[in-house]
Amino acid sequence: MVTNIIHLRFLSVPENVGLARVAIAALAGQAAFSLNDIDEIKVAVSEAVSNAIIHGYQGRTDGWVELSGTLDAQQITIVVEDFGVGIHDVDQARQASYSTDPERMGLGFVFMESFMHGLTVQSTVGQGTRVEMQRFVTIQGELSRDAQ
Ligand SMILES: Nc1ncnc2c1ncn2[C@@H]1O[C@H](COP(=O)(O)OP(=O)(O)OP(=O)(O)O)[C@@H](O)[C@H]1O
Ligand SMILES: [Mg+2]
């Protein structure tokens, strides 16, 4: 299987969470991910894109969100980037139940972490946030022979 790459740039409009989910599901479907794997990848992407829109742009709908997906037979790597307010303390933000919004659960990063095999968050206050996550193709919970 050849490496495939997609790159989407969309405005921080809440409807685009669904667009991001569909795009990444269509890409992941080209490798040997199970339907359950793809559902989990979609949740992780939703959480990252929602964060960009809700927190990064604080409800503004004129900010750019960049989404990329890179796929080969062994893994998918997804990057979600915004150019919004940024995060003061990334380690604190990644803690379970931590949220700057009392109405929220503070579980977005926890979902991303538990559904993906790697999560890197880089952020600069006033410049934006970049979330990179990776998931390996597994067979019955084991890393596939190809990935080893
Ligand atoms: N792209 C972002 N830009 C700015 N701040 C962010 C961004 N992503 C996350 N944060 C900060 O990190 C905190 C934790 O994010 P997380 O997704 O875990 O929880 P939440 O979004 O607050 O709640 P939930 O995801 O459960 O609705 C957020 O409350 C917010 O302060
Ligand atoms: Mg969140």
Coordinates of N, CA and C and ligand atoms in Angstrom, one line a residue:
M1 N 0.8 -1.2 0.0 CA 0.0 0.0 0.0 C 0.9 1.3 0.0
V2 N 0.5 2.2 -0.9 CA 1.3 3.4 -0.9 C 0.9 4.3 0.3
T3 N 1.8 5.2 0.6 CA 1.5 6.2 1.7 C 0.5 7.2 1.1
N4 N -0.5 7.5 1.9 CA -1.5 8.5 1.4 C -1.5 9.6 2.4
I5 N -1.7 10.8 1.9 CA -1.7 12.0 2.8 C -2.8 12.9 2.4
I6 N -3.6 13.4 3.4 CA -4.6 14.4 3.1 C -4.3 15.6 4.0
H7 N -4.7 16.8 3.5 CA -4.5 18.0 4.2 C -5.7 18.9 3.9
L8 N -6.4 19.2 5.0 CA -7.6 20.0 4.9 C -7.4 21.3 5.7
R9 N -7.9 22.4 5.2 CA -7.9 23.6 6.0 C -9.3 24.1 6.0
F10 N -9.9 24.3 7.2 CA -11.3 24.8 7.2 C -11.5 25.8 8.3
L11 N -12.6 26.6 8.2 CA -12.9 27.6 9.2 C -13.4 26.9 10.5
S12 N -13.2 27.7 11.6 CA -13.6 27.2 13.0 C -15.1 27.2 13.2
V13 N -15.8 26.6 12.3 CA -17.2 26.5 12.4 C -17.6 25.1 12.9
P14 N -18.4 25.0 14.0 CA -18.7 23.7 14.6 C -19.1 22.6 13.7
E15 N -19.8 22.9 12.6 CA -20.2 21.9 11.6 C -19.0 21.2 11.0
N16 N -17.8 21.8 11.1 CA -16.6 21.2 10.5 C -16.0 20.1 11.3
V17 N -16.5 19.9 12.6 CA -16.1 18.7 13.4 C -16.5 17.5 12.6
G18 N -17.8 17.5 12.1 CA -18.3 16.3 11.3 C -17.5 16.1 10.0
L19 N -17.1 17.2 9.4 CA -16.3 17.1 8.2 C -15.0 16.4 8.5
A20 N -14.3 16.8 9.6 CA -13.0 16.2 9.9 C -13.2 14.7 10.2
R21 N -14.3 14.4 10.9 CA -14.5 13.0 11.3 C -14.6 12.1 10.0
V22 N -15.4 12.6 9.1 CA -15.7 11.8 7.8 C -14.4 11.7 7.0
A23 N -13.7 12.8 6.9 CA -12.4 12.8 6.1 C -11.4 11.8 6.7
I24 N -11.3 11.8 8.0 CA -10.3 10.9 8.6 C -10.8 9.5 8.6
A25 N -12.1 9.2 8.8 CA -12.6 7.9 8.7 C -12.4 7.3 7.3
A26 N -12.6 8.2 6.2 CA -12.4 7.7 4.9 C -10.9 7.3 4.6
L27 N -10.0 8.1 5.2 CA -8.6 7.8 5.0 C -8.2 6.5 5.8
A28 N -8.6 6.4 7.0 CA -8.3 5.3 7.9 C -8.9 4.0 7.2
G29 N -10.0 4.1 6.6 CA -10.6 3.0 5.9 C -9.8 2.3 4.8
Q30 N -8.8 3.1 4.4 CA -7.9 2.5 3.3 C -6.8 1.6 3.9
A31 N -6.7 1.5 5.2 CA -5.8 0.6 5.8 C -6.6 -0.5 6.6
A32 N -5.9 -1.4 7.3 CA -6.6 -2.5 7.9 C -7.1 -2.2 9.3
F33 N -7.6 -1.0 9.5 CA -8.2 -0.7 10.8 C -9.6 -1.4 10.8
S34 N -10.0 -1.8 12.0 CA -11.4 -2.4 12.2 C -12.3 -1.2 12.3
L35 N -13.6 -1.5 12.2 CA -14.6 -0.5 12.4 C -14.6 0.1 13.7
N36 N -14.3 -0.7 14.7 CA -14.1 -0.2 16.1 C -12.9 0.8 16.2
D37 N -11.8 0.4 15.6 CA -10.7 1.3 15.6 C -11.0 2.6 14.9
I38 N -11.7 2.5 13.8 CA -12.1 3.8 13.1 C -13.0 4.7 14.0
D39 N -13.9 4.0 14.7 CA -14.8 4.8 15.6 C -14.0 5.5 16.6
E40 N -13.0 4.8 17.2 CA -12.2 5.4 18.2 C -11.3 6.6 17.6
I41 N -10.8 6.4 16.4 CA -10.0 7.4 15.8 C -10.9 8.6 15.5
K42 N -12.1 8.4 15.1 CA -13.0 9.5 14.9 C -13.3 10.3 16.2
V43 N -13.4 9.6 17.3 CA -13.6 10.3 18.5 C -12.4 11.2 18.9
A44 N -11.2 10.6 18.7 CA -10.0 11.4 19.0 C -10.0 12.7 18.1
V45 N -10.3 12.5 16.8 CA -10.2 13.7 15.9 C -11.3 14.7 16.3
S46 N -12.5 14.2 16.7 CA -13.6 15.1 17.1 C -13.1 16.0 18.3
E47 N -12.5 15.3 19.2 CA -12.0 16.0 20.5 C -11.0 17.1 20.1
A48 N -10.1 16.7 19.3 CA -9.0 17.7 18.9 C -9.6 18.9 18.1
V49 N -10.4 18.6 17.2 CA -11.0 19.7 16.4 C -12.0 20.5 17.2
S50 N -12.7 19.9 18.1 CA -13.6 20.6 19.0 C -12.8 21.6 19.8
N51 N -11.7 21.1 20.4 CA -10.9 21.9 21.2 C -10.4 23.1 20.4
A52 N -10.0 22.9 19.2 CA -9.4 24.0 18.4 C -10.5 25.1 18.2
I53 N -11.7 24.6 18.0 CA -12.8 25.6 17.7 C -13.3 26.2 19.0
I54 N -13.6 25.4 20.0 CA -14.2 25.9 21.3 C -13.2 26.7 22.1
H55 N -12.0 26.1 22.3 CA -11.0 26.8 23.2 C -10.0 27.7 22.3
G56 N -9.5 27.1 21.3 CA -8.5 27.9 20.5 C -9.1 29.2 20.0
Y57 N -10.3 29.1 19.4 CA -10.9 30.3 18.8 C -12.0 30.9 19.7
Q58 N -12.3 30.2 20.8 CA -13.3 30.7 21.7 C -14.6 31.1 21.1
G59 N -15.1 30.2 20.2 CA -16.4 30.5 19.5 C -16.3 31.3 18.3
R60 N -15.2 32.0 18.0 CA -15.1 32.7 16.8 C -15.1 31.7 15.6
T61 N -15.8 32.1 14.5 CA -15.9 31.2 13.4 C -15.0 31.6 12.2
D62 N -14.1 32.5 12.5 CA -13.3 33.0 11.3 C -11.8 32.6 11.5
G63 N -11.6 31.5 12.3 CA -10.2 31.1 12.5 C -9.9 29.8 11.6
W64 N -8.7 29.7 11.2 CA -8.4 28.5 10.4 C -8.0 27.3 11.3
V65 N -8.5 26.1 10.9 CA -8.0 24.9 11.5 C -7.4 24.1 10.4
E66 N -6.2 23.5 10.7 CA -5.6 22.6 9.7 C -5.6 21.2 10.2
L67 N -6.0 20.3 9.3 CA -6.0 18.9 9.7 C -5.2 18.2 8.6
S68 N -4.3 17.3 9.1 CA -3.7 16.4 8.1 C -3.7 15.0 8.6
G69 N -3.7 14.1 7.7 CA -3.7 12.7 8.0 C -2.7 12.0 7.0
T70 N -1.8 11.2 7.6 CA -0.8 10.5 6.9 C -1.0 9.0 7.2
L71 N -1.2 8.2 6.1 CA -1.5 6.8 6.3 C -0.6 5.9 5.5
D72 N -0.2 4.9 6.2 CA 0.5 3.8 5.5 C -0.1 2.5 6.0
A73 N 0.5 1.3 5.6 CA -0.1 0.1 6.0 C -0.1 -0.2 7.5
Q74 N 0.9 0.5 8.2 CA 1.1 0.2 9.6 C 0.4 1.2 10.6
Q75 N 0.2 2.4 10.1 CA -0.3 3.5 11.0 C -0.9 4.7 10.4
I76 N -1.7 5.4 11.2 CA -2.2 6.7 10.7 C -1.7 7.8 11.7
T77 N -1.2 8.9 11.1 CA -0.8 10.0 12.0 C -1.7 11.2 11.6
I78 N -2.2 11.8 12.6 CA -3.2 12.9 12.4 C -2.7 14.2 13.2
V79 N -2.7 15.3 12.5 CA -2.3 16.5 13.1 C -3.4 17.5 13.0
V80 N -3.8 18.1 14.1 CA -4.8 19.2 14.2 C -4.2 20.4 14.7
E81 N -4.2 21.5 14.0 CA -3.5 22.7 14.4 C -4.5 23.9 14.3
D82 N -4.4 24.8 15.3 CA -5.1 26.0 15.3 C -4.2 27.2 15.6
F83 N -4.6 28.4 15.3 CA -3.7 29.6 15.4 C -4.4 30.5 16.4
G84 N -5.0 29.9 17.4 CA -5.8 30.7 18.4 C -5.0 31.1 19.7
V85 N -5.7 31.0 20.8 CA -5.2 31.6 22.0 C -4.0 30.8 22.6
G86 N -3.9 29.5 22.3 CA -2.9 28.7 22.9 C -3.2 28.2 24.4
I87 N -2.3 27.4 24.9 CA -2.5 26.8 26.2 C -1.4 27.2 27.1
H88 N -1.7 27.7 28.3 CA -0.7 28.2 29.3 C 0.2 27.0 29.8
D89 N -0.5 25.9 30.2 CA 0.2 24.8 30.8 C -0.4 23.5 30.2
V90 N 0.4 23.0 29.3 CA -0.1 21.8 28.5 C -0.2 20.6 29.5
D91 N 0.7 20.4 30.4 CA 0.7 19.2 31.3 C -0.6 19.3 32.1
Q92 N -0.9 20.4 32.6 CA -2.2 20.6 33.4 C -3.4 20.4 32.5
A93 N -3.4 20.9 31.3 CA -4.5 20.8 30.4 C -4.8 19.3 30.1
R94 N -3.8 18.5 30.1 CA -3.9 17.1 29.7 C -4.4 16.2 30.8
Q95 N -4.5 16.8 32.1 CA -4.9 16.0 33.2 C -6.4 15.7 33.1
A96 N -6.8 14.5 33.5 CA -8.3 14.1 33.5 C -9.0 15.1 34.4
S97 N -10.2 15.5 33.9 CA -11.1 16.4 34.6 C -10.7 17.9 34.7
Y98 N -9.5 18.2 34.0 CA -9.1 19.6 34.0 C -9.8 20.3 32.9
S99 N -10.5 21.4 33.2 CA -11.1 22.2 32.1 C -11.1 23.6 32.6
T100 N -10.9 24.6 31.6 CA -11.1 26.0 31.9 C -12.5 26.4 31.9
D101 N -13.4 25.5 31.4 CA -14.8 25.8 31.3 C -15.6 24.9 32.3
P102 N -16.2 25.5 33.3 CA -16.8 24.7 34.4 C -18.0 23.8 33.8
E103 N -18.5 24.1 32.6 CA -19.6 23.3 32.1 C -19.1 22.1 31.4
R104 N -17.7 22.0 31.2 CA -17.2 20.8 30.5 C -16.6 19.8 31.4
M105 N -16.4 18.6 30.8 CA -15.9 17.4 31.6 C -14.4 17.4 31.7
G106 N -13.7 18.0 30.8 CA -12.2 18.0 30.8 C -11.7 16.6 30.5
L107 N -12.4 16.0 29.5 CA -12.0 14.6 29.2 C -11.4 14.5 27.7
G108 N -11.4 15.6 27.0 CA -11.0 15.5 25.6 C -9.6 14.9 25.4
F109 N -8.6 15.4 26.1 CA -7.3 14.9 26.0 C -7.2 13.4 26.5
V110 N -8.0 13.1 27.5 CA -8.0 11.7 28.0 C -8.5 10.7 27.0
F111 N -9.5 11.1 26.2 CA -10.0 10.3 25.1 C -8.9 10.1 24.0
M112 N -8.3 11.3 23.7 CA -7.3 11.2 22.6 C -6.2 10.3 23.1
E113 N -5.8 10.4 24.3 CA -4.7 9.6 24.8 C -5.0 8.1 24.9
S114 N -6.3 7.8 25.3 CA -6.6 6.4 25.5 C -7.0 5.7 24.1
F115 N -7.4 6.5 23.1 CA -7.8 5.9 21.9 C -6.6 5.8 20.9
M116 N -5.6 6.6 21.1 CA -4.5 6.6 20.2 C -3.3 6.0 20.9
H117 N -2.2 5.7 20.0 CA -1.0 5.1 20.6 C 0.1 6.2 20.9
G118 N -0.2 7.4 20.5 CA 0.8 8.4 20.7 C 0.1 9.8 20.6
L119 N 0.4 10.7 21.5 CA -0.2 12.0 21.5 C 0.8 13.1 21.9
T120 N 1.1 14.0 21.1 CA 2.0 15.1 21.4 C 1.2 16.4 21.2
V121 N 1.3 17.3 22.3 CA 0.7 18.6 22.2 C 1.7 19.7 22.4
Q122 N 1.7 20.6 21.4 CA 2.6 21.7 21.4 C 1.8 23.0 21.4
S123 N 2.1 23.9 22.2 CA 1.2 25.1 22.2 C 2.0 26.3 22.7
T124 N 1.7 27.4 22.1 CA 2.3 28.7 22.5 C 1.2 29.7 22.7
V125 N 1.2 30.3 23.9 CA 0.1 31.3 24.2 C 0.2 32.4 23.2
G126 N -1.0 32.7 22.6 CA -1.1 33.8 21.6 C -0.8 33.4 20.2
Q127 N -0.3 32.1 20.1 CA 0.0 31.7 18.7 C -0.8 30.5 18.2
G128 N -1.1 29.6 19.2 CA -1.9 28.4 18.8 C -1.5 27.1 19.3
T129 N -2.1 26.1 18.9 CA -1.9 24.7 19.4 C -1.8 23.7 18.3
R130 N -0.9 22.8 18.5 CA -0.7 21.7 17.5 C -0.8 20.3 18.2
V131 N -1.7 19.5 17.8 CA -1.9 18.2 18.4 C -1.6 17.1 17.4
E132 N -0.7 16.3 17.7 CA -0.3 15.2 16.8 C -0.6 13.9 17.4
M133 N -1.3 13.0 16.7 CA -1.6 11.7 17.3 C -1.5 10.6 16.3
Q134 N -1.2 9.4 16.8 CA -0.8 8.3 16.0 C -1.5 7.1 16.4
R135 N -2.0 6.3 15.5 CA -2.5 5.0 15.9 C -2.0 3.9 15.0
F136 N -1.5 2.8 15.5 CA -1.0 1.7 14.8 C -2.1 0.7 14.4
V137 N -1.9 0.1 13.2 CA -2.8 -1.0 12.9 C -2.5 -2.2 13.8
T138 N -3.5 -2.7 14.4 CA -3.3 -3.8 15.3 C -4.3 -5.0 14.8
I139 N -3.9 -6.2 15.1 CA -4.7 -7.3 14.8 C -5.0 -8.0 16.1
Q140 N -6.3 -8.0 16.5 CA -6.8 -8.6 17.8 C -5.9 -8.1 18.9
G141 N -5.8 -6.8 18.9 CA -5.1 -6.1 20.1 C -3.6 -6.2 20.0
E142 N -3.0 -7.0 19.1 CA -1.6 -7.0 18.9 C -1.1 -6.1 17.8
L143 N 0.1 -5.7 17.9 CA 0.7 -4.9 16.7 C 0.8 -5.9 15.6
S144 N 0.4 -5.4 14.4 CA 0.4 -6.3 13.2 C 1.8 -6.7 12.9
R145 N 2.0 -7.8 12.2 CA 3.3 -8.4 11.9 C 4.1 -7.3 11.1
D146 N 3.4 -6.6 10.2 CA 4.1 -5.6 9.4 C 4.7 -4.4 10.3
A147 N 4.0 -4.1 11.4 CA 4.4 -3.0 12.2 C 5.5 -3.3 13.1
Q148 N 5.9 -4.5 13.2 CA 6.9 -4.9 14.2 C 8.3 -4.7 13.6
Ligands
LIG1 N1 -6.8 24.0 21.0 C1 -6.8 24.5 22.2 N2 -6.6 25.9 22.4 C2 -6.6 26.4 23.6 N3 -6.9 25.7 24.8 C3 -7.1 24.4 24.6 C4 -7.1 23.7 23.4 N4 -7.3 22.4 23.6 C5 -7.5 22.3 24.9 N5 -7.3 23.5 25.6 C6 -7.4 23.7 27.0 O1 -7.2 22.4 27.6 C7 -8.3 22.1 28.5 C8 -8.6 20.6 28.5 O2 -9.0 20.1 27.3 P1 -9.9 18.8 27.2 O3 -10.4 18.6 25.8 O4 -9.3 17.7 27.9 O5 -11.2 19.2 28.1 P2 -12.4 20.2 27.7 O6 -12.4 20.6 26.3 O7 -12.3 21.4 28.7 O8 -13.7 19.4 28.1 P3 -14.3 18.2 27.1 O9 -13.3 17.9 26.0 O10 -14.5 17.1 28.0 O11 -15.6 18.8 26.6 C9 -9.5 22.9 28.0 O12 -10.4 23.2 29.0 C10 -8.7 24.2 27.5 O13 -8.5 25.1 28.6
MG2 MG -12.2 19.2 24.8

